[in-house]
Short mmCIF file of C-alpha atoms in Angstrom, two decimals:
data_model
loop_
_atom_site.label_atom_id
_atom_site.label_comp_id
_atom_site.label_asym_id
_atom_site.label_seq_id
_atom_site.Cartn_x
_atom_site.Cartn_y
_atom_site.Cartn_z
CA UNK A 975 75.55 95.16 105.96
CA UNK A 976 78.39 94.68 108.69
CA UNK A 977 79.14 97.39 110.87
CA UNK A 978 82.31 99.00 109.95
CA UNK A 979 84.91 97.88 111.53
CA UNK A 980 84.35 94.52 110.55
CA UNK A 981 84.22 95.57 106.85
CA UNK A 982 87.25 97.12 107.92
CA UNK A 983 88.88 93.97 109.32
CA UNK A 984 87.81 91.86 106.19
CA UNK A 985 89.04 94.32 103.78
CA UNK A 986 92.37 94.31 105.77
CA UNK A 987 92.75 90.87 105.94
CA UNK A 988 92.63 90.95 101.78
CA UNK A 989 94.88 93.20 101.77
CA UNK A 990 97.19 91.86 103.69
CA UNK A 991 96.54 88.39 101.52
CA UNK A 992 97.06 90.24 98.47
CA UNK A 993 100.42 91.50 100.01
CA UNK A 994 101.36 87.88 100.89
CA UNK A 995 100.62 86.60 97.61
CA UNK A 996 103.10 89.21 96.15
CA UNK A 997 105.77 88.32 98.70
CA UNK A 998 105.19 84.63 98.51
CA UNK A 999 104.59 84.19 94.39
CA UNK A 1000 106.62 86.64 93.14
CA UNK A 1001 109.42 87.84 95.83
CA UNK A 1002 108.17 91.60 95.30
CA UNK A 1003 106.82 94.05 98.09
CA UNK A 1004 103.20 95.26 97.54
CA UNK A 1005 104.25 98.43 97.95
CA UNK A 1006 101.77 100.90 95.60
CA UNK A 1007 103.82 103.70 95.55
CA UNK A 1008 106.79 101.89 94.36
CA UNK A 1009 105.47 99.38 91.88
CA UNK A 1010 103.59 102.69 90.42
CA UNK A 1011 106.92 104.73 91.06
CA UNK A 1012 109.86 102.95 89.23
CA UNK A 1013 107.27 102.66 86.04
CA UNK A 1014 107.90 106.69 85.38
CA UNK A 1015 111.56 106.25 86.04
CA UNK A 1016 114.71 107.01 83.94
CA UNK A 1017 115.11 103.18 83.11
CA UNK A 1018 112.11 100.45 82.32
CA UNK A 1019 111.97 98.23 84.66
CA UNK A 1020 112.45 94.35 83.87
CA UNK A 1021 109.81 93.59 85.74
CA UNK A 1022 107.56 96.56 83.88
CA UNK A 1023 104.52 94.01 82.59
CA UNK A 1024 104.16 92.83 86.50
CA UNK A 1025 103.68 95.97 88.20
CA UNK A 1026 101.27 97.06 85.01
CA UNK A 1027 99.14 94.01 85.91
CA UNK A 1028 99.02 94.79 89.51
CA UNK A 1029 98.15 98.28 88.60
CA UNK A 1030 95.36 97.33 86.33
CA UNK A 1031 93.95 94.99 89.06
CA UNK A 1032 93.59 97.74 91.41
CA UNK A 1033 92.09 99.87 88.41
CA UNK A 1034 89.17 96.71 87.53
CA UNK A 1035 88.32 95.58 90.73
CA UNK A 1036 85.95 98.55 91.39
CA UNK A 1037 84.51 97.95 87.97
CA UNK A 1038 83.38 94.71 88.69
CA UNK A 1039 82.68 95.30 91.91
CA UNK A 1040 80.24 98.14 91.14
CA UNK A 1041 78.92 96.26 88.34
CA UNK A 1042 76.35 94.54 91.04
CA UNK A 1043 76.77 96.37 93.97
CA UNK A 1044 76.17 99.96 94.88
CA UNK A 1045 78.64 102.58 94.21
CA UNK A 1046 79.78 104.12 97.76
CA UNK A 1047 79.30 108.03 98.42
CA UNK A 1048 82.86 109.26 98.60
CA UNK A 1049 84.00 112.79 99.85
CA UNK A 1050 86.55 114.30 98.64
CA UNK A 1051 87.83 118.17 98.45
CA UNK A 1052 86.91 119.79 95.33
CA UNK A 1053 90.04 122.72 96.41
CA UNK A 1054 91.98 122.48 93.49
CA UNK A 1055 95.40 123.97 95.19
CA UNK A 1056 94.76 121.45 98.22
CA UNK A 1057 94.38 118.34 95.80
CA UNK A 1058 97.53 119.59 93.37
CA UNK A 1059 99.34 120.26 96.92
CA UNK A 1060 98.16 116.97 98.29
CA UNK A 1061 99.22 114.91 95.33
CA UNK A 1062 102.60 116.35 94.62
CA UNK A 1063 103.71 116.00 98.45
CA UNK A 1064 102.57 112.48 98.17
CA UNK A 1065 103.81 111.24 95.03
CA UNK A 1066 106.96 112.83 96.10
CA UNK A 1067 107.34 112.03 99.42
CA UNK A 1068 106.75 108.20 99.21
CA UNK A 1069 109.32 108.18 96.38
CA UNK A 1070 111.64 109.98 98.59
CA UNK A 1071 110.35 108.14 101.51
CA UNK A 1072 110.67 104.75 100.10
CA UNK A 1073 107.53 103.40 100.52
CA UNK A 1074 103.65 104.28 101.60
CA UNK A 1075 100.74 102.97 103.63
CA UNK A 1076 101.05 100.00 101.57
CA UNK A 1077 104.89 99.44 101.45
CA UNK A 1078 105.65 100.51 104.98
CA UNK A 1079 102.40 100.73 106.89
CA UNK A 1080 101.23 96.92 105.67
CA UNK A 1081 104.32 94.92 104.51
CA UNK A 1082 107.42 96.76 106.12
CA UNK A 1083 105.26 97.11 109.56
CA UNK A 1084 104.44 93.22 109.13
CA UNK A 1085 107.94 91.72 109.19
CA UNK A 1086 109.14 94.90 111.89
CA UNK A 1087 111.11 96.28 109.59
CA UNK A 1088 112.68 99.74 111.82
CA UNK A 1089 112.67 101.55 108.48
CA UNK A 1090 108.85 100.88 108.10
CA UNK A 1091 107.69 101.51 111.48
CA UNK A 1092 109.83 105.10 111.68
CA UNK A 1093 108.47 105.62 108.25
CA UNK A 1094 104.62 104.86 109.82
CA UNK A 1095 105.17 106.52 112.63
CA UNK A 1096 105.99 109.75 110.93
CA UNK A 1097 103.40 109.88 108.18
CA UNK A 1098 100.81 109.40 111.24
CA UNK A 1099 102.35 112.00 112.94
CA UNK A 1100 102.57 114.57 109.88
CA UNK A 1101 99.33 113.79 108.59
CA UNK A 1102 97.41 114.16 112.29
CA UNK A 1103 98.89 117.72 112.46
CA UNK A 1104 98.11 118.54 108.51
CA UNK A 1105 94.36 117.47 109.28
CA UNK A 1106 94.93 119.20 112.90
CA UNK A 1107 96.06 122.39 110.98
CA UNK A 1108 93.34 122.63 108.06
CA UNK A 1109 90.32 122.42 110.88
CA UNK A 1110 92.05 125.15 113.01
CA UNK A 1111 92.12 127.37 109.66
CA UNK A 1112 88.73 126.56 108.16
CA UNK B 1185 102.35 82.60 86.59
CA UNK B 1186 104.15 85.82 87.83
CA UNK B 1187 101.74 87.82 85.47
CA UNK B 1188 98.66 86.19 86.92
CA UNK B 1189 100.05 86.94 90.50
CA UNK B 1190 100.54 90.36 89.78
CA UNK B 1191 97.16 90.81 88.30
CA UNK B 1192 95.16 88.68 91.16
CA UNK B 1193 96.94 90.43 93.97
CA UNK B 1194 95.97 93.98 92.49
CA UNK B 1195 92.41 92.55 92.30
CA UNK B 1196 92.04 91.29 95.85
CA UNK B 1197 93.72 94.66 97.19
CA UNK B 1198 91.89 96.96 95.45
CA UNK B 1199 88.94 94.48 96.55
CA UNK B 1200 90.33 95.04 100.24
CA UNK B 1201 90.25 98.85 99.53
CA UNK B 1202 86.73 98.98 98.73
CA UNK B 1203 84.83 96.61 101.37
CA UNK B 1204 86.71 98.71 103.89
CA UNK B 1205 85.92 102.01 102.64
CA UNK B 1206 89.70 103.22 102.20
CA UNK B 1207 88.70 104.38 98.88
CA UNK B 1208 86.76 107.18 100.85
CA UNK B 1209 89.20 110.30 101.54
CA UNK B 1210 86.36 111.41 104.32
CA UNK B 1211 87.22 108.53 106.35
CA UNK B 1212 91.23 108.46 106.60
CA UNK B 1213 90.81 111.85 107.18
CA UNK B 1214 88.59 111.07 110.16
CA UNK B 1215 90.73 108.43 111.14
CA UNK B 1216 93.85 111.30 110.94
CA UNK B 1217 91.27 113.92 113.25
CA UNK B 1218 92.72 112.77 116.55
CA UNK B 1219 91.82 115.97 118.31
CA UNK B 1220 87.99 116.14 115.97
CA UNK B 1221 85.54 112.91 115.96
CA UNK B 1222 87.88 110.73 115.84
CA UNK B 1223 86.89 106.87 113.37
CA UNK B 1224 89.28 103.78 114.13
CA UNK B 1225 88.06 101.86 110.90
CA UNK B 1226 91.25 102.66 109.59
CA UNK B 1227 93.62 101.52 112.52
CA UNK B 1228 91.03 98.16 111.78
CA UNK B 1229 92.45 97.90 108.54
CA UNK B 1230 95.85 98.35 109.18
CA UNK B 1231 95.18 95.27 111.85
CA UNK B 1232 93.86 92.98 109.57
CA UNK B 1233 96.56 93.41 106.77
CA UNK B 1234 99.37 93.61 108.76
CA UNK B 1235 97.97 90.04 110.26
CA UNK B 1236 97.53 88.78 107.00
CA UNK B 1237 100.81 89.74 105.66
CA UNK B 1238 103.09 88.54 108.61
CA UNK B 1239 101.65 85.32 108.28
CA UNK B 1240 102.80 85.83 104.69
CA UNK B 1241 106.45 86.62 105.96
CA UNK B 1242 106.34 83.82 108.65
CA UNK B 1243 106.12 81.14 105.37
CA UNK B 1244 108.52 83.13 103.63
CA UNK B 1245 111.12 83.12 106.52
CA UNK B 1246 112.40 79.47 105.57
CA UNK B 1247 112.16 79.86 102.05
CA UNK B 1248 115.25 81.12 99.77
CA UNK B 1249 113.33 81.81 96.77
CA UNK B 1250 109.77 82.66 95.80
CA UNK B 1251 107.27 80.18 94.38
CA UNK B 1252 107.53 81.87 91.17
CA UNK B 1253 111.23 82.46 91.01
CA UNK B 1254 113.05 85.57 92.53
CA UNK B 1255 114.24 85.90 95.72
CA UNK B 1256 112.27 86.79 99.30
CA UNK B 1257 112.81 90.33 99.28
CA UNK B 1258 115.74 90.83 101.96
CA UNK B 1259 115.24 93.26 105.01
CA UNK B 1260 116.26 96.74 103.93
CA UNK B 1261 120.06 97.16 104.31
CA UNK B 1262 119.91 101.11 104.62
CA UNK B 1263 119.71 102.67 108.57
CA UNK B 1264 117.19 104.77 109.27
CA UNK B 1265 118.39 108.12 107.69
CA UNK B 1266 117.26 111.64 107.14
CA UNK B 1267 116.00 111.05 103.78
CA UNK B 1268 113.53 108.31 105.05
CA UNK B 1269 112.44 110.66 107.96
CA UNK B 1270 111.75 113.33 105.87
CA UNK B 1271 110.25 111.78 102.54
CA UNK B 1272 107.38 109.49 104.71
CA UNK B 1273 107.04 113.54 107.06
CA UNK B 1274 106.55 115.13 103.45
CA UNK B 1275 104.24 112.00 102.59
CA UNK B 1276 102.02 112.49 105.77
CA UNK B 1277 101.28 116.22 104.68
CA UNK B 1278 99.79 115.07 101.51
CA UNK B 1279 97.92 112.35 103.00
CA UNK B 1280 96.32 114.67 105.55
CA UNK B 1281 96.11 117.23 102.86
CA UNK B 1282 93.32 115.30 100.62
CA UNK B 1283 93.22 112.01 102.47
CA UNK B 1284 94.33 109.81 99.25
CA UNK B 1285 97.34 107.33 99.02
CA UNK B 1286 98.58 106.12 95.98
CA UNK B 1287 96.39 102.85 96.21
CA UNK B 1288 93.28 103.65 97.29
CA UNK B 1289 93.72 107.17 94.43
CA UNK B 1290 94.16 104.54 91.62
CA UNK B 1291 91.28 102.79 93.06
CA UNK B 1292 88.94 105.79 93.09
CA UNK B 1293 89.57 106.94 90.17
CA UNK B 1294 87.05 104.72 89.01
CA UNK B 1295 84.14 106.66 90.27
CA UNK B 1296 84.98 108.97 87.54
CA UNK B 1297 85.62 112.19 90.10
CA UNK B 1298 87.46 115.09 87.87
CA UNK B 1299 89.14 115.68 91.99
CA UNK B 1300 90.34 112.27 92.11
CA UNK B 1301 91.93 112.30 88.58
CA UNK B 1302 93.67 115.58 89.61
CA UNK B 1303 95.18 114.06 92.54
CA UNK B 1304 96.61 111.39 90.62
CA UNK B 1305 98.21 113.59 87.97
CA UNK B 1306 99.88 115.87 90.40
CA UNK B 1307 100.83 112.59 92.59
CA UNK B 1308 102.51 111.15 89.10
CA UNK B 1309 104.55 114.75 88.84
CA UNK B 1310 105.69 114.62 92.30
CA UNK B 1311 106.88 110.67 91.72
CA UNK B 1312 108.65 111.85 88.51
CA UNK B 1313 109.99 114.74 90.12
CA UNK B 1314 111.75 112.52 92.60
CA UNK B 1315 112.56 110.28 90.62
CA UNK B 1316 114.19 112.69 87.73
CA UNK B 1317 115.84 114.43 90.56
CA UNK B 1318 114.36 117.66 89.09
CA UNK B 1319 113.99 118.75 93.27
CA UNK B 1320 117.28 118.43 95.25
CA UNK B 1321 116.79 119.53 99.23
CA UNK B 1322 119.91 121.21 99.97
CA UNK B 1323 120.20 119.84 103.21
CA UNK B 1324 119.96 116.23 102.12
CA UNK B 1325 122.52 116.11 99.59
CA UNK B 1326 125.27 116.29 101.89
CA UNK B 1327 124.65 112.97 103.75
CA UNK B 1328 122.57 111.38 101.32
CA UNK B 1329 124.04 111.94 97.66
CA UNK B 1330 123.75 107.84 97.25
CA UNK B 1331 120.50 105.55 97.63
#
């Protein structure tokens, strides 16, 4: 197994491939939040069948993957109020927000978009002092 | 063709997700403890796909229209405004709350974790709250009635 950081590097670099192929093919951001967002909207998207395929890549990937490979040990919080708290501040906020780690932090960031990198620089910030905050109080 | 984008490019990122262990809330949180023991995989990530994708933009840059009709998406129009600065602030919180963003949350939910489906039902509500306008901040409506 590589060490981590160049897992970390590879995986990035399909991410950011995945992001390209978006841009390039298609003329949409690979923005998660968004392509997820605008399907629970008011009005159907035109584009609806797209973002349902990208969405059920990200959903079959680990199937296949795991299929032949070890599945990872993941940690998560089992705090019910923290992961209803967590989830509704981010579902909400990246709506309001425009954009996520994907939209911003990879596509936004990658052309230097100001939007994107005030947008990255503030999620950084908020979520250092959230994670900051829960170790002081635990 | 556009279908077959869509679907590929969801494959290879989620594929991204997993190899570098984004899928794992432990380590963005670890990557988020500045002040605790602190992990850079993340900021490694980050690297490579923001690498990957400028090179992306850099072929784009010349180009009107995308290969598969549409146009390059243009740079945002909107100036950096309160509603930006706020919604990516309320964002963070979230994110450091559980350590989950949307894509690596729809990724995970494939390790069948009753947490991780949680998370993804109350990140749906907060997206339709938003987007039903069910949650007006007070403040925010006085600049920013429009986008």
């Amino acid at each position: 197994m590589n060490p981590d950081w160049i897992n970390a590097l590879i995986g990035g670099l399909m991410i950011g491939t995945a992001s390209g192929m978006l841009i390039l093919g298609n003329g949409r951001i690979a923005g998660v939040s968004s392509i997820l967002g605008e399907l629970i909207a008011r009005t159907k998207p035109t584009d609806w069948a797209e973002r349902s395929l990208f969405i059920v890549g990200l959903l079959a990937a680990p199937l296949a993957y795991y299929a032949t490979n070890t599945v990872p040990e993941v940690t998560v919080t089992n705090s019910l109020p923290l992961l209803i708290a967590g989830g509704l501040a981010v579902g909400f906020g990246a709506r309001m927000g425009s954009g996520c780690t994907s939209g911003h932090g990879v596509c936004g960031n990658a052309r230097l978009s100001k939007r994107s990198i005030v947008a990255t620089l503030t999620f950084l910030t908020t979520g250092a002092l959230t994670v900051a905050a829960l170790n002081f109080l635990a | 063709m556009r279908k077959l984008t869509a679907l590929a490019s969801g494959l290879l990122f989620s594929f991204g997700l997993i190899i570098s262990d984004m899928v794992n809330p432990a380590r963005v949180i670890a990557f988020l403890d500045v002040t605790g023991d602190w992990d850079p995989t993340l900021g490694f990530v980050m690297g490579g796909a923001i690498t990957a994708a400028s090179i992306a933009w850099m072929i784009a840059k010349p180009r009107k229209s995308a290969y598969f009709g549409g146009a390059i998406p243009p740079m945002p129009s909107q100036p950096v405004d309160r509603k930006l600065v706020s919604g990516s602030a309320i964002f963070g919180i979230g994110w450091g709350l559980v350590g989950l963003c949307p894509g690596p949350a729809i990724v995970a939910l494939s390790f069948g974790k009753w947490e991780i489906a949680v998370f993804i039902i109350a990140m749906m509500a907060g997206m339709a709250l938003y987007n039903f306008g069910l949650i007006k901040l007070p403040y925010l409506s006085r600049k920013l009635t429009k986008a």
